[in-house]
Coordinates of C-alpha atoms in Angstrom, one line a residue:
A25 CA -23.2 12.5 -55.7
L26 CA -21.4 12.5 -52.4
E27 CA -24.3 14.4 -50.7
Q28 CA -26.8 11.9 -52.0
D29 CA -24.7 9.0 -50.8
R30 CA -24.5 10.8 -47.4
E31 CA -28.3 11.1 -47.2
A32 CA -28.8 7.4 -48.1
T33 CA -26.3 6.4 -45.4
D34 CA -28.1 8.7 -42.9
R35 CA -31.4 6.8 -43.6
Q36 CA -29.6 3.4 -43.2
V37 CA -28.0 4.4 -39.9
Q38 CA -31.3 5.8 -38.6
D39 CA -33.2 2.6 -39.5
R40 CA -30.5 0.5 -37.8
L41 CA -30.8 2.6 -34.6
Q42 CA -34.6 2.4 -34.7
R43 CA -34.5 -1.4 -35.1
A44 CA -32.0 -1.6 -32.2
A45 CA -34.2 0.6 -30.0
E46 CA -37.4 -1.5 -30.7
L47 CA -35.5 -4.8 -30.0
A48 CA -34.1 -3.4 -26.8
A49 CA -37.5 -2.2 -25.7
R50 CA -39.0 -5.7 -26.2
T51 CA -36.1 -7.2 -24.3
M52 CA -36.6 -4.8 -21.4
D53 CA -40.4 -5.4 -21.4
Q54 CA -39.9 -9.2 -21.2
Q55 CA -37.5 -8.7 -18.3
L56 CA -39.9 -6.5 -16.4
A57 CA -42.7 -9.0 -17.2
S58 CA -40.6 -11.8 -15.7
W59 CA -40.1 -9.8 -12.5
Q60 CA -43.9 -9.2 -12.4
Q61 CA -44.4 -13.0 -12.8
F62 CA -42.1 -13.6 -9.7
R63 CA -44.5 -11.5 -7.7
T64 CA -47.8 -12.9 -9.0
D65 CA -46.6 -16.4 -8.5
G66 CA -45.9 -15.8 -4.8
V67 CA -42.2 -16.4 -5.1
S68 CA -40.3 -14.7 -2.3
L69 CA -38.7 -11.5 -3.7
E70 CA -35.6 -12.3 -1.6
T71 CA -35.0 -15.4 -3.7
A72 CA -35.6 -13.7 -7.1
P73 CA -32.4 -13.8 -9.2
V74 CA -32.5 -10.2 -10.2
L75 CA -34.2 -8.1 -7.5
K76 CA -33.4 -7.9 -3.8
V77 CA -35.4 -6.4 -1.0
T78 CA -33.8 -3.3 0.4
P79 CA -32.3 -4.3 3.8
R80 CA -33.2 -2.4 7.0
Q81 CA -29.7 -1.0 7.4
H82 CA -30.3 1.0 4.2
V83 CA -32.9 3.2 5.9
A84 CA -32.4 5.7 8.7
Y85 CA -35.6 4.8 10.6
E86 CA -38.5 2.4 10.5
P87 CA -41.1 3.8 8.1
G88 CA -44.8 3.3 8.8
G89 CA -45.5 4.6 12.3
P90 CA -44.2 4.5 15.8
I91 CA -42.6 1.4 17.5
A92 CA -44.7 -0.2 20.2
A93 CA -43.6 0.6 23.8
Q94 CA -42.3 -2.0 26.2
P95 CA -44.8 -2.1 29.1
S96 CA -43.4 -0.9 32.5
D97 CA -42.8 -3.5 35.2
P98 CA -45.1 -3.5 38.2
A99 CA -42.0 -4.2 40.4
L100 CA -41.0 -0.6 39.9
A101 CA -44.4 0.9 40.7
E102 CA -43.6 1.8 44.3
A103 CA -40.3 3.5 43.5
M104 CA -41.9 5.4 40.6
Q105 CA -44.7 6.5 43.0
Y106 CA -42.1 8.1 45.3
E107 CA -40.2 9.7 42.4
Q108 CA -42.9 10.9 40.0
V109 CA -46.0 11.4 42.2
R110 CA -44.7 12.3 45.6
G111 CA -41.5 13.9 44.4
N112 CA -39.5 12.1 47.1
I113 CA -36.4 11.2 45.1
E114 CA -34.4 10.3 48.2
A115 CA -36.9 7.6 49.1
A116 CA -37.1 6.3 45.5
I117 CA -33.3 5.8 45.1
P118 CA -32.9 2.9 47.6
L119 CA -35.9 1.1 46.0
Y120 CA -34.4 1.5 42.5
R121 CA -31.0 0.4 43.7
R122 CA -32.4 -2.8 45.3
T123 CA -34.3 -3.7 42.2
A124 CA -31.2 -3.0 40.1
E125 CA -29.2 -5.5 42.2
T126 CA -31.8 -8.3 42.6
G127 CA -34.2 -8.2 39.6
G128 CA -34.0 -10.0 36.2
P129 CA -32.2 -8.4 33.2
R130 CA -35.2 -6.4 31.9
L131 CA -36.1 -5.2 35.4
R132 CA -32.5 -4.3 36.3
A133 CA -32.1 -2.3 33.1
A134 CA -35.3 -0.3 33.8
A135 CA -34.3 0.3 37.4
L136 CA -30.8 1.5 36.4
E137 CA -32.3 3.9 33.9
R138 CA -34.6 5.5 36.6
L139 CA -31.8 5.4 39.2
A140 CA -29.5 7.4 36.9
A141 CA -32.3 9.9 36.2
C142 CA -32.8 10.4 39.9
Y143 CA -29.1 11.0 40.5
R144 CA -29.2 13.6 37.8
K145 CA -32.2 15.3 39.3
I146 CA -30.5 15.7 42.7
G147 CA -27.2 17.0 41.1
M148 CA -25.0 13.9 41.4
P149 CA -23.7 13.4 37.9
G150 CA -20.9 11.1 39.0
K151 CA -23.3 8.5 40.3
A152 CA -25.6 9.0 37.3
M153 CA -22.7 8.1 35.0
Q154 CA -21.9 5.0 37.1
A155 CA -25.5 3.9 36.7
Y156 CA -25.5 4.5 32.9
R157 CA -22.3 2.5 32.6
E158 CA -24.0 -0.4 34.5
L159 CA -26.9 -0.1 32.1
L160 CA -24.5 -0.7 29.2
K161 CA -24.3 -4.3 30.4
F162 CA -27.9 -4.9 29.2
P163 CA -27.6 -3.8 25.5
D164 CA -30.5 -6.0 24.3
Q165 CA -33.1 -4.9 26.8
R166 CA -35.8 -2.4 25.9
I167 CA -37.0 0.4 28.3
G168 CA -40.3 1.8 27.0
F169 CA -39.8 2.6 23.4
L170 CA -36.0 2.6 23.4
N171 CA -33.1 0.2 23.6
A172 CA -31.2 0.3 26.9
E173 CA -27.8 0.7 25.2
L174 CA -29.1 3.7 23.2
I175 CA -30.3 5.5 26.4
A176 CA -27.1 4.8 28.3
R177 CA -24.7 5.9 25.5
F178 CA -26.8 9.0 24.7
E179 CA -26.8 10.2 28.3
L180 CA -23.1 9.5 28.8
C181 CA -22.4 11.6 25.6
A182 CA -24.6 14.3 27.0
L183 CA -22.5 14.2 30.2
R184 CA -19.3 14.4 28.0
E185 CA -18.2 10.9 29.1
G186 CA -19.0 9.0 26.0
D187 CA -17.6 8.7 22.4
R188 CA -20.0 11.2 20.6
E189 CA -18.7 10.4 17.1
A190 CA -19.1 6.6 17.6
F191 CA -22.6 7.2 18.9
Y192 CA -23.5 9.2 15.8
H193 CA -22.0 6.6 13.5
D194 CA -24.0 3.7 15.2
L195 CA -27.1 5.8 15.1
V196 CA -26.8 6.3 11.3
A197 CA -25.9 2.6 10.9
G198 CA -29.4 1.7 12.3
R199 CA -28.1 -0.1 15.3
W200 CA -31.2 0.5 17.4
G201 CA -34.1 0.4 14.9
L202 CA -35.9 3.7 15.9
D203 CA -39.1 5.2 14.5
K204 CA -39.0 8.5 12.7
A205 CA -39.7 10.9 15.6
R206 CA -37.2 9.3 18.0
Y207 CA -34.6 8.9 15.3
L208 CA -34.8 12.6 14.3
F209 CA -34.6 13.6 18.0
Y210 CA -31.4 11.7 18.6
S211 CA -30.0 12.6 15.2
E212 CA -30.4 16.3 15.6
T213 CA -28.3 16.3 18.8
A214 CA -25.7 13.7 17.6
R215 CA -25.1 15.7 14.4
E216 CA -24.0 18.7 16.4
W217 CA -21.7 16.5 18.5
A218 CA -20.1 14.9 15.4
G219 CA -19.4 18.2 13.5
A220 CA -20.1 19.4 10.0
K221 CA -17.3 17.5 8.4
D222 CA -18.2 14.0 9.7
P223 CA -18.4 11.6 6.6
A224 CA -21.4 9.9 8.2
R225 CA -23.5 13.0 7.4
A226 CA -23.5 12.1 3.7
V227 CA -24.5 8.5 4.5
E228 CA -27.3 9.7 6.7
R229 CA -28.7 12.0 3.9
G230 CA -28.9 9.0 1.6
K231 CA -30.7 6.9 4.2
L232 CA -33.1 9.7 5.1
A233 CA -33.9 10.1 1.4
L234 CA -34.7 6.4 1.1
S235 CA -36.8 6.5 4.3
A236 CA -38.8 9.5 3.0
A237 CA -39.3 7.7 -0.3
I238 CA -40.7 4.7 1.4
E239 CA -43.0 6.9 3.5
D240 CA -44.2 8.6 0.4
Y241 CA -45.0 5.3 -1.2
L242 CA -46.8 4.0 1.8
E243 CA -48.9 7.1 1.9
N244 CA -49.6 7.7 -1.8
R245 CA -48.8 4.4 -3.5
R246 CA -47.0 6.1 -6.3
R247 CA -44.8 3.9 -8.5
V248 CA -42.2 6.5 -9.3
L249 CA -40.6 8.4 -6.4
P250 CA -37.7 10.8 -6.3
G251 CA -34.6 8.6 -7.0
Y252 CA -36.5 5.3 -6.4
L253 CA -39.0 3.0 -8.0
A254 CA -41.6 1.0 -5.9
F255 CA -42.7 -2.6 -6.6
S256 CA -45.3 -4.4 -4.4
A257 CA -46.1 -8.1 -3.9
G258 CA -48.6 -8.9 -1.2
N259 CA -47.4 -7.2 2.0
E260 CA -43.9 -6.6 0.8
T261 CA -42.7 -3.5 -0.9
L262 CA -39.5 -3.2 -2.9
M263 CA -37.7 0.2 -3.0
I264 CA -35.2 0.0 -5.9
P265 CA -32.9 2.9 -6.6
A266 CA -33.8 4.1 -10.0
A267 CA -30.1 4.2 -11.1
N268 CA -29.7 0.5 -10.2
L269 CA -32.7 -0.6 -12.1
R270 CA -31.8 1.5 -15.0
S271 CA -28.3 0.1 -15.3
R272 CA -29.5 -3.5 -14.9
L273 CA -32.1 -3.1 -17.7
E274 CA -29.5 -1.5 -19.9
R275 CA -27.1 -4.5 -19.4
F276 CA -29.9 -6.9 -20.4
A277 CA -30.5 -4.9 -23.6
T278 CA -26.8 -4.9 -24.8
L279 CA -27.5 -6.3 -28.3
D280 CA -25.0 -4.5 -30.7
N281 CA -21.4 -3.8 -30.0
E282 CA -21.6 -0.6 -32.2
I283 CA -24.8 0.8 -30.6
R284 CA -25.3 1.9 -27.0
I285 CA -28.7 1.2 -25.5
K286 CA -29.7 3.3 -22.5
L287 CA -32.8 4.6 -20.7
A288 CA -33.4 8.3 -21.2
E289 CA -35.7 10.5 -19.2
V290 CA -38.9 11.3 -21.0
S291 CA -38.3 15.1 -20.6
A292 CA -34.6 15.0 -21.4
P293 CA -33.3 16.6 -24.6
R294 CA -32.8 14.2 -27.4
P295 CA -29.7 14.0 -29.6
S296 CA -30.1 14.3 -33.4
L297 CA -28.4 10.9 -34.1
A298 CA -30.5 8.6 -32.0
A299 CA -33.7 6.5 -32.0
F300 CA -36.3 6.2 -29.2
H301 CA -38.9 3.7 -28.3
P302 CA -41.3 3.6 -25.3
L303 CA -41.6 0.8 -22.8
A304 CA -44.8 -1.2 -22.4
D305 CA -44.9 -0.2 -18.7
R306 CA -45.9 3.5 -19.2
E307 CA -45.5 4.2 -15.5
L308 CA -41.8 4.1 -15.8
P309 CA -40.3 7.5 -16.5
W310 CA -38.0 6.3 -19.3
L311 CA -37.7 5.8 -23.1
V312 CA -35.3 3.4 -24.7
E313 CA -32.6 5.3 -26.5
A314 CA -30.3 3.9 -29.1
V315 CA -27.2 5.9 -29.9
P316 CA -24.0 4.9 -31.8
L317 CA -21.0 4.3 -29.7
D318 CA -18.9 5.7 -32.6
A319 CA -20.8 7.4 -35.4
A320 CA -17.8 7.2 -37.7
R321 CA -18.0 3.3 -37.6
L322 CA -21.6 3.4 -38.7
Y323 CA -20.7 5.6 -41.6
A324 CA -17.6 3.7 -42.5
G325 CA -19.1 2.0 -45.5
A326 CA -20.1 5.3 -47.2
G327 CA -17.6 7.6 -48.7
Q328 CA -14.7 5.3 -47.8
S329 CA -12.5 6.6 -50.6
R330 CA -13.2 10.2 -49.7
T331 CA -12.2 9.4 -46.1
I332 CA -9.0 7.7 -47.2
Y333 CA -8.0 10.5 -49.4
L334 CA -8.8 13.1 -46.9
T335 CA -7.0 11.2 -44.2
M336 CA -3.9 10.8 -46.3
L337 CA -3.9 14.5 -47.1
L338 CA -4.3 15.5 -43.5
L339 CA -1.7 13.0 -42.5
V340 CA 0.9 14.4 -45.0
F341 CA 0.0 18.0 -43.9
A342 CA 0.3 17.1 -40.2
L343 CA 3.7 15.3 -40.9
L344 CA 4.9 18.4 -42.8
M345 CA 3.8 20.7 -40.0
V346 CA 5.2 18.5 -37.2
G347 CA 8.5 17.9 -39.1
S348 CA 8.9 21.6 -39.8
Y349 CA 8.1 22.5 -36.2
M350 CA 10.5 19.9 -34.8
T351 CA 13.2 20.9 -37.3
A352 CA 12.8 24.6 -36.4
R353 CA 12.8 23.8 -32.7
A354 CA 15.9 21.6 -33.0
V355 CA 17.8 24.2 -35.0
K356 CA 16.7 26.9 -32.6
H357 CA 17.8 24.8 -29.6
E358 CA 21.1 24.0 -31.2
L359 CA 21.8 27.6 -32.0
E360 CA 20.8 28.6 -28.4
V361 CA 23.1 25.9 -27.0
V362 CA 26.0 27.1 -29.3
R363 CA 25.4 30.7 -28.2
L364 CA 25.2 29.8 -24.5
K365 CA 28.4 27.7 -24.8
S366 CA 30.2 30.5 -26.7
D367 CA 29.0 33.2 -24.2
F368 CA 29.9 31.0 -21.3
V369 CA 33.3 30.1 -22.5
S370 CA 34.0 33.8 -23.5
T371 CA 32.7 35.0 -20.1
V372 CA 34.6 32.5 -18.0
S373 CA 37.8 33.0 -20.1
H374 CA 37.5 36.8 -19.5
E375 CA 36.8 36.2 -15.8
F376 CA 39.9 34.0 -15.5
R377 CA 42.0 36.3 -17.6
S378 CA 41.6 39.4 -15.5
P379 CA 43.0 38.0 -12.2
L380 CA 45.6 35.8 -14.0
T381 CA 46.9 38.8 -15.9
A382 CA 47.1 40.9 -12.7
I383 CA 48.9 38.2 -10.8
R384 CA 51.4 37.6 -13.6
Q385 CA 52.2 41.2 -14.1
L386 CA 52.6 41.9 -10.4
S387 CA 54.7 38.7 -9.9
E388 CA 57.0 39.8 -12.8
L389 CA 57.5 43.2 -11.3
L390 CA 58.3 41.7 -7.9
Q391 CA 60.5 39.0 -9.4
R392 CA 62.6 41.5 -11.4
G393 CA 63.1 43.8 -8.5
R394 CA 61.3 46.7 -10.1
V395 CA 59.3 47.6 -6.9
P396 CA 61.5 50.1 -5.1
T397 CA 59.9 50.4 -1.7
E398 CA 58.7 47.9 0.9
E399 CA 55.4 49.6 1.2
K400 CA 54.8 49.2 -2.5
R401 CA 55.8 45.5 -2.4
Q402 CA 53.3 44.9 0.4
E403 CA 50.6 46.6 -1.6
Y404 CA 51.4 44.3 -4.6
Y405 CA 51.4 41.2 -2.3
A406 CA 47.9 42.2 -1.1
L407 CA 46.7 42.7 -4.7
I408 CA 48.1 39.2 -5.6
S409 CA 46.3 37.7 -2.6
R410 CA 43.0 39.4 -3.5
E411 CA 43.2 38.4 -7.1
S412 CA 44.1 34.8 -6.1
G413 CA 41.1 34.8 -3.8
R414 CA 38.9 36.1 -6.6
L415 CA 40.2 33.4 -9.0
S416 CA 39.7 30.7 -6.3
R417 CA 36.1 31.8 -5.8
L418 CA 35.5 31.6 -9.5
V419 CA 36.8 28.1 -9.7
E420 CA 34.9 27.0 -6.5
N421 CA 31.7 28.5 -7.9
L422 CA 32.0 26.6 -11.1
L423 CA 33.0 23.4 -9.3
D424 CA 30.1 23.7 -6.9
F425 CA 27.7 24.5 -9.7
S426 CA 28.8 21.4 -11.6
R427 CA 28.5 19.2 -8.5
M428 CA 25.0 20.6 -7.8
E429 CA 23.9 20.0 -11.4
D430 CA 25.1 16.4 -11.2
G431 CA 23.6 15.8 -7.7
R432 CA 27.1 15.2 -6.2
K433 CA 27.2 18.2 -3.8
Q434 CA 27.5 17.2 -0.2
Y435 CA 26.8 19.6 2.7
H436 CA 28.3 19.3 6.2
F437 CA 25.9 20.9 8.7
D438 CA 27.5 22.4 11.8
R439 CA 26.4 24.9 14.4
L440 CA 27.4 28.4 13.2
E441 CA 27.7 31.4 15.5
T442 CA 26.1 33.8 13.2
A443 CA 27.5 37.0 14.4
D444 CA 31.2 35.8 14.4
W445 CA 30.7 34.1 11.0
L446 CA 29.3 37.3 9.3
R447 CA 32.0 39.5 10.8
E448 CA 34.7 37.1 9.5
L449 CA 33.0 37.0 6.1
A450 CA 32.8 40.8 5.8
S451 CA 36.3 41.4 6.9
G452 CA 37.7 38.8 4.5
F453 CA 35.7 40.1 1.5
G454 CA 38.4 42.7 0.8
R455 CA 36.2 45.6 -0.6
T456 CA 36.4 48.8 1.4
N457 CA 32.9 49.9 0.4
V458 CA 31.2 46.8 2.0
T459 CA 30.0 47.5 5.6
L460 CA 28.3 45.1 8.1
S461 CA 25.2 46.2 10.1
M462 CA 23.8 43.8 12.7
P463 CA 23.0 43.6 16.4
P464 CA 25.8 42.4 18.7
E465 CA 24.2 39.0 19.3
L466 CA 22.4 36.8 16.8
P467 CA 21.0 33.2 17.3
P468 CA 23.1 30.4 15.8
I469 CA 22.2 28.5 12.7
L470 CA 22.9 24.9 11.4
G471 CA 24.6 25.0 8.1
D472 CA 27.6 24.3 5.9
R473 CA 29.9 27.2 6.6
V474 CA 31.8 27.0 3.3
A475 CA 28.6 26.8 1.2
L476 CA 26.8 29.6 3.1
T477 CA 29.9 31.8 2.9
S478 CA 30.0 31.2 -0.9
A479 CA 26.3 32.2 -1.1
V480 CA 26.7 35.5 0.8
D481 CA 30.0 36.2 -1.0
N482 CA 28.3 35.9 -4.4
L483 CA 25.6 38.4 -3.3
L484 CA 28.2 40.8 -2.1
D485 CA 30.3 40.4 -5.2
N486 CA 27.2 41.0 -7.4
A487 CA 26.3 44.1 -5.4
V488 CA 29.8 45.6 -5.9
K489 CA 30.0 44.7 -9.6
Y490 CA 26.5 46.1 -10.4
S491 CA 27.0 49.4 -8.5
P492 CA 28.9 52.5 -9.5
A493 CA 32.5 52.8 -8.3
G494 CA 32.6 53.6 -4.6
A495 CA 28.8 53.1 -4.0
P496 CA 28.1 51.7 -0.6
V497 CA 27.2 48.0 -0.1
V498 CA 25.7 47.0 3.2
C499 CA 25.3 43.5 4.6
E500 CA 22.6 43.4 7.3
A501 CA 21.4 40.6 9.6
E502 CA 18.5 40.3 12.0
A503 CA 16.6 37.6 13.8
D504 CA 12.8 37.4 14.0
G505 CA 11.5 34.5 16.1
Q506 CA 12.8 31.2 14.5
E507 CA 14.1 32.9 11.3
L508 CA 17.4 34.7 10.5
T509 CA 17.4 37.1 7.7
I510 CA 20.6 38.2 5.9
R511 CA 20.2 41.2 3.6
V512 CA 22.7 42.5 1.0
R513 CA 21.7 46.1 0.1
D514 CA 23.3 48.2 -2.7
R515 CA 22.7 51.5 -4.4
G516 CA 23.4 50.2 -7.8
Y517 CA 21.7 50.1 -11.2
G518 CA 18.8 47.8 -10.2
I519 CA 17.1 45.0 -12.1
T520 CA 14.7 45.6 -14.9
A521 CA 11.1 44.2 -14.9
E522 CA 12.1 42.0 -17.9
D523 CA 14.9 40.4 -16.0
R524 CA 13.3 39.8 -12.6
D525 CA 11.7 36.5 -13.4
H526 CA 15.0 35.0 -14.7
V527 CA 17.7 36.3 -12.3
F528 CA 18.0 32.9 -10.6
E529 CA 18.2 30.9 -13.8
K530 CA 21.5 29.3 -14.7
F531 CA 23.6 31.1 -17.3
Y532 CA 21.0 33.9 -17.5
R533 CA 22.4 37.4 -17.8
G534 CA 20.4 40.6 -18.3
N535 CA 19.9 42.1 -21.7
G536 CA 20.8 45.7 -20.7
E537 CA 23.9 47.7 -21.4
I538 CA 25.1 47.3 -17.8
S539 CA 25.0 43.5 -18.1
R540 CA 27.1 43.6 -21.2
Q541 CA 29.7 45.9 -19.5
V542 CA 29.9 43.8 -16.4
K543 CA 31.4 40.3 -17.0
G544 CA 30.0 37.2 -15.3
A545 CA 29.3 33.5 -15.9
G546 CA 25.6 33.7 -15.0
V547 CA 25.8 31.0 -12.3
G548 CA 26.3 33.0 -9.1
L549 CA 22.6 33.7 -8.2
S550 CA 21.6 30.2 -9.4
L551 CA 24.3 28.8 -7.0
V552 CA 22.9 31.0 -4.2
R553 CA 19.4 29.7 -4.6
Q554 CA 20.5 26.1 -4.6
I555 CA 22.6 26.5 -1.5
V556 CA 19.9 28.3 0.4
E557 CA 17.2 25.8 -0.5
A558 CA 19.5 22.9 0.5
H559 CA 19.5 24.5 3.9
G560 CA 15.7 24.7 4.1
G561 CA 15.6 28.4 3.5
R562 CA 14.6 30.8 0.8
V563 CA 16.0 33.7 -1.1
D564 CA 14.2 36.7 -2.6
F565 CA 14.8 40.3 -3.6
D566 CA 13.4 43.7 -4.3
S567 CA 14.8 46.0 -6.9
R568 CA 14.2 49.4 -8.5
V569 CA 16.0 50.5 -11.6
G570 CA 18.4 53.3 -10.8
E571 CA 17.8 52.9 -7.0
G572 CA 19.5 49.6 -6.2
S573 CA 18.6 46.1 -5.0
V574 CA 18.1 44.2 -1.8
F575 CA 18.7 40.5 -1.8
R576 CA 17.4 38.5 1.3
I577 CA 18.5 35.1 2.5
R578 CA 16.1 33.6 5.1
L579 CA 17.3 30.7 7.2
R580 CA 15.9 28.8 10.2
T581 CA 17.7 29.4 13.5
A582 CA 19.2 26.4 15.4

């Protein structure tokens, strides 16, 4: 029963689309007939309410043959006799110059053009450029087939004294109204001047296409051209972009807010849910196509109960899936947060407990006088100082990390003498297996001394902690151009491939046995990256399991 109802609905929808296509075709035929009536009644196409004649600036050149030449002036005959017949350019130049100073505008423009040509022939480009600049004062005069301004600007560009890009743009804009042969001559040279990326090239391609379509129509009188449709009335020809006419006809035929009417190419593939109807004007390459804007709305009346039940079932199922997913995700997130909090508190507590226990025990021994020798007391004092420094670094790391997370961290940039700073840092680190390797002189940097010290100190501390006891740790520095590189190299356990993408994440600690044995808060490397990036630098590393790691801090020199 549902299938039969579906077939009946299909027939109803198809009939509705067919009626819409037939009505739209009649509407379009009436509109085309009204445009035809405008032409046969002799009404100017420029005043027609729906069609407009393509203006000249939309074409690249004047289709339909060469432009008539402006006749040469007899006043220049004597000078031209000297120049072109006798080859006596030196005798022609004074004659041209006198005419350029005393003649009328058209005569002066022609004389200046020949005067500039003579100067170029005898190798005087400076005077030729001066003459061409004088010629620019007569932009509306024609010399032979060409506009005086066009000649002057082209020749100045050829002499590298004109704005070549502006010349190309004006040429494409149709400033001088050239015929095809002369336009293509100037365009070929101007395109090379402007370059392949000039946006005017795309504009020119469109204009050349329209010009070629008009020439095609004038030669063959075909109605349908590539990208255009031609309409004639008397001596006037209309070239209408096919896309414009198509969209206009489709707007006239908008009859049903649930059905879309459009013009489809005759040879285009046809969708299954659509109706077609031909236009009365069979020369047009289109069929009227009616398609539903939303097929579901046309089928809304059929099977409504089935749709409602299915929708309710899908909605309940989707809600269950989304609810289950969100619940599982929330529980997982909460468990992860609890685990991270627990691990963090445990780790930080352990990190604090170790130096505090050492300080308390050593202090009690010293306080009770149980240290017999002065040498031993000095050793205990040194241990207390080192553990205090370690505790201070832990507190500072946590405070800095908190400030960075909240966006409250402020840096004080000063000029740092790199070599002195690194020597002081290495000597104050307090680990005998840490050595410093660098040239005697290094370029200074601009940075926050305390923050950068904390960053390098964290790398050194990690290198010592994740290396076997007594393994060497080297801090290296070198400058290359405008970049200073600080490397911390160790011969430790290395970083596994699984952990490499996460080492700079906050609270992340590796999953291996070594990471479980070595205590840490998981904020050191995250802190390093934030400090270095705040200084406009970057930090990276290389590591091989069992061979050690190299961490690099790259900073700009001052």
